[in-house]
Amino acid sequence: DNWRWGGTPFYLRTGKRLARKSTEIVVQFKPPAANLFRAVTREAITPDRIIIEIAPHERFRVRFNSKVPGPGIQFRPAELSMDYCSQFATRPVEAYGPLIVDAMRGDQTLFKTREETEDAWRAVMPFLGPASAPLREGIRGNYAPGSWGPASADELLARDGRAWHNSDGSSA
């Protein structure tokens, strides 16, 4: 509830059999208020992003625009990256592996109690009926397996001049 976050949209895309299995959080920064290079270059500048990959890779990446060395004014996206498995010389753990091991050991730390599950359902039930229509904003339609979802999802972001970040690094 302040000027930095005012008007900031939050988008969630989920589906089955999308182009790639991926769980990630992408923070896309707003363009700077003053574009110092507007008069010098007309090339499209990709938005700066922080990408936190949770699965199937555990990675943290920061993508930003950088001036290409030399006398001209040309920009190219650059990236800083930290890959958990590479950094700590380990192999990725299967998604449910730790849960299965914990269940075999009797460790219930990561498991929800019946009361927690019921409370969670009570919290979301108001959004699952007709009252949830404003949240969905008209995202409808089937999509082909292996695609990035229905065209209406792309249209939702395009209305505000935005595009989805795809796990392969491209924008939809």
mmCIF file of N, CA and C in Angstrom, residues 8-13 26 137 153 156-164:
data_model
loop_
_atom_site.group_PDB
_atom_site.id
_atom_site.type_symbol
_atom_site.label_atom_id
_atom_site.label_comp_id
_atom_site.label_asym_id
_atom_site.label_seq_id
_atom_site.Cartn_x
_atom_site.Cartn_y
_atom_site.Cartn_z
ATOM 1 N N THR A 8 0.553 -2.216 -9.259
ATOM 2 C CA THR A 8 1.355 -3.345 -9.717
ATOM 3 C C THR A 8 0.467 -4.566 -9.907
ATOM 4 N N PRO A 9 0.424 -5.101 -11.119
ATOM 5 C CA PRO A 9 -0.412 -6.293 -11.347
ATOM 6 C C PRO A 9 0.324 -7.562 -10.914
ATOM 7 N N PHE A 10 -0.424 -8.559 -10.508
ATOM 8 C CA PHE A 10 0.107 -9.873 -10.197
ATOM 9 C C PHE A 10 -0.622 -10.864 -11.088
ATOM 10 N N TYR A 11 0.118 -11.647 -11.851
ATOM 11 C CA TYR A 11 -0.469 -12.623 -12.760
ATOM 12 C C TYR A 11 -0.023 -14.017 -12.345
ATOM 13 N N LEU A 12 -0.928 -14.966 -12.448
ATOM 14 C CA LEU A 12 -0.629 -16.354 -12.138
ATOM 15 C C LEU A 12 -1.046 -17.187 -13.337
ATOM 16 N N ARG A 13 -0.114 -17.996 -13.842
ATOM 17 C CA ARG A 13 -0.442 -18.893 -14.953
ATOM 18 C C ARG A 13 -0.182 -20.317 -14.495
ATOM 19 N N VAL A 26 8.468 -14.933 -11.303
ATOM 20 C CA VAL A 26 9.146 -13.940 -12.132
ATOM 21 C C VAL A 26 8.692 -12.555 -11.694
ATOM 22 N N GLU A 137 -10.980 -12.860 -15.135
ATOM 23 C CA GLU A 137 -10.909 -11.857 -16.205
ATOM 24 C C GLU A 137 -11.058 -12.441 -17.606
ATOM 25 N N ALA A 153 -5.079 -16.010 -22.474
ATOM 26 C CA ALA A 153 -4.103 -15.651 -21.434
ATOM 27 C C ALA A 153 -3.100 -14.642 -21.982
ATOM 28 N N LEU A 156 -4.824 -11.259 -22.271
ATOM 29 C CA LEU A 156 -4.975 -10.587 -20.985
ATOM 30 C C LEU A 156 -3.771 -9.687 -20.713
ATOM 31 N N LEU A 157 -2.560 -10.208 -20.891
ATOM 32 C CA LEU A 157 -1.370 -9.412 -20.642
ATOM 33 C C LEU A 157 -1.156 -8.369 -21.728
ATOM 34 N N ALA A 158 -1.474 -8.700 -22.966
ATOM 35 C CA ALA A 158 -1.276 -7.771 -24.081
ATOM 36 C C ALA A 158 -2.110 -6.500 -23.903
ATOM 37 N N ARG A 159 -3.256 -6.604 -23.233
ATOM 38 C CA ARG A 159 -4.087 -5.411 -22.989
ATOM 39 C C ARG A 159 -3.325 -4.341 -22.242
ATOM 40 N N ASP A 160 -2.362 -4.780 -21.406
ATOM 41 C CA ASP A 160 -1.556 -3.837 -20.630
ATOM 42 C C ASP A 160 -0.150 -3.691 -21.186
ATOM 43 N N GLY A 161 0.070 -4.175 -22.423
ATOM 44 C CA GLY A 161 1.381 -4.058 -23.045
ATOM 45 C C GLY A 161 2.410 -4.986 -22.435
ATOM 46 N N ARG A 162 1.968 -6.124 -21.928
ATOM 47 C CA ARG A 162 2.874 -7.080 -21.294
ATOM 48 C C ARG A 162 2.844 -8.409 -22.040
ATOM 49 N N ALA A 163 3.808 -9.277 -21.703
ATOM 50 C CA ALA A 163 3.851 -10.631 -22.255
ATOM 51 C C ALA A 163 4.346 -11.573 -21.175
ATOM 52 N N TRP A 164 3.922 -12.822 -21.257
ATOM 53 C CA TRP A 164 4.353 -13.830 -20.298
ATOM 54 C C TRP A 164 5.838 -14.105 -20.463
#
